[in-house]
Tab-separated table of C-alpha atoms and ligand atoms in Angstrom:
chain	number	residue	atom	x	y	z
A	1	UNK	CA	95.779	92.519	107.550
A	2	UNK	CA	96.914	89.385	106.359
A	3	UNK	CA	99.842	88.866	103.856
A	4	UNK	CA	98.537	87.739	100.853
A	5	UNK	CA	96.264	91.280	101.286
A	6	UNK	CA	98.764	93.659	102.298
A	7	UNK	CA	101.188	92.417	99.075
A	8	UNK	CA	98.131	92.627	96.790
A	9	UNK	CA	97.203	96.459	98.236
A	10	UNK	CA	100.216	98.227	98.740
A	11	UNK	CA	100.948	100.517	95.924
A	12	UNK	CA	103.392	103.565	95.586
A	13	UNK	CA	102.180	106.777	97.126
A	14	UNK	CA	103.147	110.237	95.575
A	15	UNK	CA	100.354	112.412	97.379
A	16	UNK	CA	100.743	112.803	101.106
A	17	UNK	CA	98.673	114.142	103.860
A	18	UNK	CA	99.659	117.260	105.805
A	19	UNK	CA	100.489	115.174	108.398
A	20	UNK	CA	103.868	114.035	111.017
A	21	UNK	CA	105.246	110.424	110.458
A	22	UNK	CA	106.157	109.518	113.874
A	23	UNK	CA	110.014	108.609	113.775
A	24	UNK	CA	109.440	105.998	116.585
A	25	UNK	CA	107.379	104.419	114.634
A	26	UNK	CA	109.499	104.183	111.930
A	27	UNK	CA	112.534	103.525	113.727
A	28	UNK	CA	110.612	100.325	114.990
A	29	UNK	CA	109.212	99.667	111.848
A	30	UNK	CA	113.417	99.497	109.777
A	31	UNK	CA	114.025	97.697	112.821
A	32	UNK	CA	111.546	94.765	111.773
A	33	UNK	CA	112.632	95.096	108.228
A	34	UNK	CA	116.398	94.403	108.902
A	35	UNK	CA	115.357	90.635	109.121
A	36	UNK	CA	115.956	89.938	105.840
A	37	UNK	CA	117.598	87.263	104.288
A	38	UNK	CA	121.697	88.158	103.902
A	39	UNK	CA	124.501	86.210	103.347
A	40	UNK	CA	127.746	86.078	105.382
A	41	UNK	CA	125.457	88.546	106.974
A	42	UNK	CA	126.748	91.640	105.926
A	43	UNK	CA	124.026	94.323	107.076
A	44	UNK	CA	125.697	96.619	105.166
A	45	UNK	CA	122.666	99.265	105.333
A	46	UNK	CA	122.098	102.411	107.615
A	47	UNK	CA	119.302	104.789	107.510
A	48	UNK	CA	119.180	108.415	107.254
A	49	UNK	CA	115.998	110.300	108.061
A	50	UNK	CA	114.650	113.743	106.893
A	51	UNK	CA	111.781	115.608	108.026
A	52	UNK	CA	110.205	118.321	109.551
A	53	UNK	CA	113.103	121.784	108.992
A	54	UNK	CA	115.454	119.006	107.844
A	55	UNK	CA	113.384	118.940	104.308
A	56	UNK	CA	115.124	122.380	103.766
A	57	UNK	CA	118.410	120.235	103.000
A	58	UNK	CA	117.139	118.150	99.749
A	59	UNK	CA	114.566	120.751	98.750
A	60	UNK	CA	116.995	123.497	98.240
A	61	UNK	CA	119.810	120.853	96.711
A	62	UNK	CA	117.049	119.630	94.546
A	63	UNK	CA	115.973	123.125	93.131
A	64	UNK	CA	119.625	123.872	92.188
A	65	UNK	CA	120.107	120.373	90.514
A	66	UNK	CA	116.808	120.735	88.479
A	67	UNK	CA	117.290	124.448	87.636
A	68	UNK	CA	120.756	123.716	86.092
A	69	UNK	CA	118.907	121.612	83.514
A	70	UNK	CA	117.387	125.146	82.152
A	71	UNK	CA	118.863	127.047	80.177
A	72	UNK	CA	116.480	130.261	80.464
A	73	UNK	CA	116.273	131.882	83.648
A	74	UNK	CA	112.808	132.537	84.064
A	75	UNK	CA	112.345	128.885	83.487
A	76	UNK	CA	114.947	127.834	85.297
A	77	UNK	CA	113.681	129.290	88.562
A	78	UNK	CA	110.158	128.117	88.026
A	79	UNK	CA	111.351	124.735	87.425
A	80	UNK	CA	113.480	124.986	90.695
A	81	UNK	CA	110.455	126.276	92.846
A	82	UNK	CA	108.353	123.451	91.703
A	83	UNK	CA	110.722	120.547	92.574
A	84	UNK	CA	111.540	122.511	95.368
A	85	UNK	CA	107.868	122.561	96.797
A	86	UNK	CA	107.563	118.759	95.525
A	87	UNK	CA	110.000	118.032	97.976
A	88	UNK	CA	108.594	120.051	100.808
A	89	UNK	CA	105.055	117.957	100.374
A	90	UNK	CA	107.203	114.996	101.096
A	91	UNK	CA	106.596	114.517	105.100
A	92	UNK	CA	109.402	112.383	105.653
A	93	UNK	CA	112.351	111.374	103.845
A	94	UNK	CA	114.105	107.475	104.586
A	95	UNK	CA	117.494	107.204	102.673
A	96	UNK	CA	118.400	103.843	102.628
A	97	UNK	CA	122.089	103.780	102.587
A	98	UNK	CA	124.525	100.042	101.689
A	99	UNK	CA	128.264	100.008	102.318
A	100	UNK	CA	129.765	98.980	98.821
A	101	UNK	CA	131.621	95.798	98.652
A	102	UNK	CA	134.838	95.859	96.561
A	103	UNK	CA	133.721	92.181	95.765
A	104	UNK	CA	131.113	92.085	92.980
A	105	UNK	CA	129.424	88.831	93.833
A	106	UNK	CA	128.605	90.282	97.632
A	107	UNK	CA	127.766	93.837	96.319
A	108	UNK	CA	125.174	92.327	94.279
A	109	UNK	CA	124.153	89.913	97.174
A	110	UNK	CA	123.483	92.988	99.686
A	111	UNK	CA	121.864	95.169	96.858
A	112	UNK	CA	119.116	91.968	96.784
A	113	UNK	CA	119.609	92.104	100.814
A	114	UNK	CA	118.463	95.764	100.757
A	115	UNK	CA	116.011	95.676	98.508
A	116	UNK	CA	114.243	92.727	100.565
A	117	UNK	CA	114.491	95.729	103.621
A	118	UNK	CA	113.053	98.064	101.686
A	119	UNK	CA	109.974	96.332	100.435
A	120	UNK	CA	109.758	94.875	104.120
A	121	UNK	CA	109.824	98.462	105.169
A	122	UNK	CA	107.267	99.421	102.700
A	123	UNK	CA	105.040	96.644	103.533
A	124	UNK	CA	105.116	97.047	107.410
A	125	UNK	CA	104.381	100.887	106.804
A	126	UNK	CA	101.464	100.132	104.378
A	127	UNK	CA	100.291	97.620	107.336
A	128	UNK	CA	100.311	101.094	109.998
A	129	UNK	CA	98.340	103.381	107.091
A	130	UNK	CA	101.453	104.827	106.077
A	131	UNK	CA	102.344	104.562	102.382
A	132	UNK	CA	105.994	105.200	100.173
A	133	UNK	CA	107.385	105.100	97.134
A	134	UNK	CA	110.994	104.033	96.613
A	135	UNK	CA	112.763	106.881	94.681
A	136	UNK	CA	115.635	106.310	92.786
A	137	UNK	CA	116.626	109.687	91.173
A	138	UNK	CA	119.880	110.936	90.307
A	139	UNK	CA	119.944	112.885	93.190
A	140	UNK	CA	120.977	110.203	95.333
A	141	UNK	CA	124.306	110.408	93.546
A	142	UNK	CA	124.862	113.736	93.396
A	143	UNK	CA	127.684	115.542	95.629
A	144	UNK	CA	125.630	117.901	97.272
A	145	UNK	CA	123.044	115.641	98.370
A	146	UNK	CA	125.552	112.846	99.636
A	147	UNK	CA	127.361	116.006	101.358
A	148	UNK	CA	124.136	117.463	103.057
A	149	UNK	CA	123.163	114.053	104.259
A	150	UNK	CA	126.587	112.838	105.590
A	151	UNK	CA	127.135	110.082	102.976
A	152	UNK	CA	130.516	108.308	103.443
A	153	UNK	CA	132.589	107.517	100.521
A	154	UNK	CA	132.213	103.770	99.901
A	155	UNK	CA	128.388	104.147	100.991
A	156	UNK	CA	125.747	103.913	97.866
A	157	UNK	CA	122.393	105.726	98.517
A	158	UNK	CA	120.086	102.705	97.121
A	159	UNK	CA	116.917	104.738	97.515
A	160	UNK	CA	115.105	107.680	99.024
A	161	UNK	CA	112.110	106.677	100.429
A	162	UNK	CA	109.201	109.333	100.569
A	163	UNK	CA	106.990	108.118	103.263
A	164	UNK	CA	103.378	109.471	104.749
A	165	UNK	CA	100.249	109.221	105.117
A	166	UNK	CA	98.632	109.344	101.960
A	167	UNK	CA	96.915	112.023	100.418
A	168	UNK	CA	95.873	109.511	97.186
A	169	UNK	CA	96.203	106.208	96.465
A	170	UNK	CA	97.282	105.251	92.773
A	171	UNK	CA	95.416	103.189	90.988
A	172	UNK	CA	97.258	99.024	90.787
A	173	UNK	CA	99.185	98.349	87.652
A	174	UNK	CA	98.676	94.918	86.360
A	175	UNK	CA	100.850	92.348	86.765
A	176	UNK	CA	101.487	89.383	84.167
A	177	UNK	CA	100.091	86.281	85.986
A	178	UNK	CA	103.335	83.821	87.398
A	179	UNK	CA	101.346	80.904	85.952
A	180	UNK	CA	102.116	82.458	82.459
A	181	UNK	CA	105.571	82.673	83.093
A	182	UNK	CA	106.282	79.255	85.328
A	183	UNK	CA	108.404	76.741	83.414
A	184	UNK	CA	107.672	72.951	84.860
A	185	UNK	CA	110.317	70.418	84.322
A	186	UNK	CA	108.797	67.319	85.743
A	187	UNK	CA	110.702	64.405	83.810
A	188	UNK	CA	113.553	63.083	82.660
B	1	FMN	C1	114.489	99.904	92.421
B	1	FMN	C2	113.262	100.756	92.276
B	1	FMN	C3	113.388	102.069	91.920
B	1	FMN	C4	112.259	102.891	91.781
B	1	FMN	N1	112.421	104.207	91.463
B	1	FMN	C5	111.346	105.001	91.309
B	1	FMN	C6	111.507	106.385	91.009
B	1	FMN	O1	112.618	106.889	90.890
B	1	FMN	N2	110.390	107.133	90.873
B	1	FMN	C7	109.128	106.609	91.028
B	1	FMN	O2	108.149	107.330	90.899
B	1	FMN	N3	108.946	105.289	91.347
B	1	FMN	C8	110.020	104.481	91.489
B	1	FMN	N4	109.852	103.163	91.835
B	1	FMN	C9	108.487	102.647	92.092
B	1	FMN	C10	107.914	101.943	90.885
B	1	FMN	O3	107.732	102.858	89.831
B	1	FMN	C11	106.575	101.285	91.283
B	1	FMN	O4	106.840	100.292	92.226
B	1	FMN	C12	105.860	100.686	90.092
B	1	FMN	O5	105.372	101.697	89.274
B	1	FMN	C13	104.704	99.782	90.506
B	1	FMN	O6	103.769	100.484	91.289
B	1	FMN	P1	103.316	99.938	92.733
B	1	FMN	O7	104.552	99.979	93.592
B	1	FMN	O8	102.264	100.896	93.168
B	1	FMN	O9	102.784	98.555	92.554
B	1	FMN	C14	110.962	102.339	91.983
B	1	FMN	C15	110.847	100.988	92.365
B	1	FMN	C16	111.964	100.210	92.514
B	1	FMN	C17	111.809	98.769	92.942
């Protein structure tokens, strides 16, 4: 597929086949995206990958989290079976993890690093059929989730990446066009 094609088509997938993501597949695919652009070269990212019994982990943390935000109990444990079964259709989880700089200037410099990764990632997987969406809930902050996943102190969970084959494929969102938004400066 060629570039210009694969930018225009890719498009975040919430819907997943029934179906295995092969993790040597997407062990070779991160290991594409890591060339990214980074000053002083910081690859400050590391991966962490849920699937198959695994799920279990963030399914159950996430139906606690959610069903804390009810106050009635019958609610509260529907609410919790729902996300919990939203999480189980997920085949495969990618947490994209970046060791936080004290230093502002390169925190914000390997945020943009590992953000380039991640849409590399998501690219490279749309290229192979396989389709994501970058999730950035407030899960990925929460104690029980960094606990169940091994999250070091100092280490920021940037996104969780639910990844499969796709079940659906949303429709595109329009973009403004860059020629509406380009500023020339061409004299003196
Ligand atoms: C930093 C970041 C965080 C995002 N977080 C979420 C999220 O929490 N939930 C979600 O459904 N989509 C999330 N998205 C995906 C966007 O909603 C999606 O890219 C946007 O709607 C455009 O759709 P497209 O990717 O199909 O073009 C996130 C994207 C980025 C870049």
């Amino acid at each position: 597929m060629q570039l210009t094609q694969l930018l225009k088509e890719r498009r975040s997938v919430h819907r997943f086949q029934d179906r295995e993501v092969p993790i040597e597949l997407v062990t070779e695919l991160l290991d594409t995206a890591v060339w990214v652009p980074n000053h002083k070269m910081t690859q400050p990212w590391r991966f962490v990958i849920v699937h198959g019994e695994g799920r279990k982990r963030i399914a159950e943390i996430s139906r606690t989290a959610v069903g804390k935000r009810e106050r009635d109990p019958e609610k509260s444990k529907e609410l919790g079976q729902k996300f919990h079964d939203k999480f189980m259709a997920v085949p495969m989880f990618v947490v994209v993890l970046m060791k936080e700089s004290p230093a502002i200037t390169v925190r914000e410099e390997d945020y943009a690093s590992t953000s380039c990764l991640i849409h590399n990632f998501s690219l490279l997987a749309w290229e192979q059929g396989i389709g994501l969406v970058w999730e950035s809930y407030p899960l990925l902050s929460d104690n029980a989730f960094r606990t169940a996943l091994g999250i070091q102190p100092g280490e920021r969970a940037i996104g969780s990446l639910h990844v499969g084959y796709p079940e659906q494929i949303p429709a595109a969102q329009p973009r403004i066009p860059a020629a509406e938004l380009i500023t020339i400066i061409e004299s003196t």
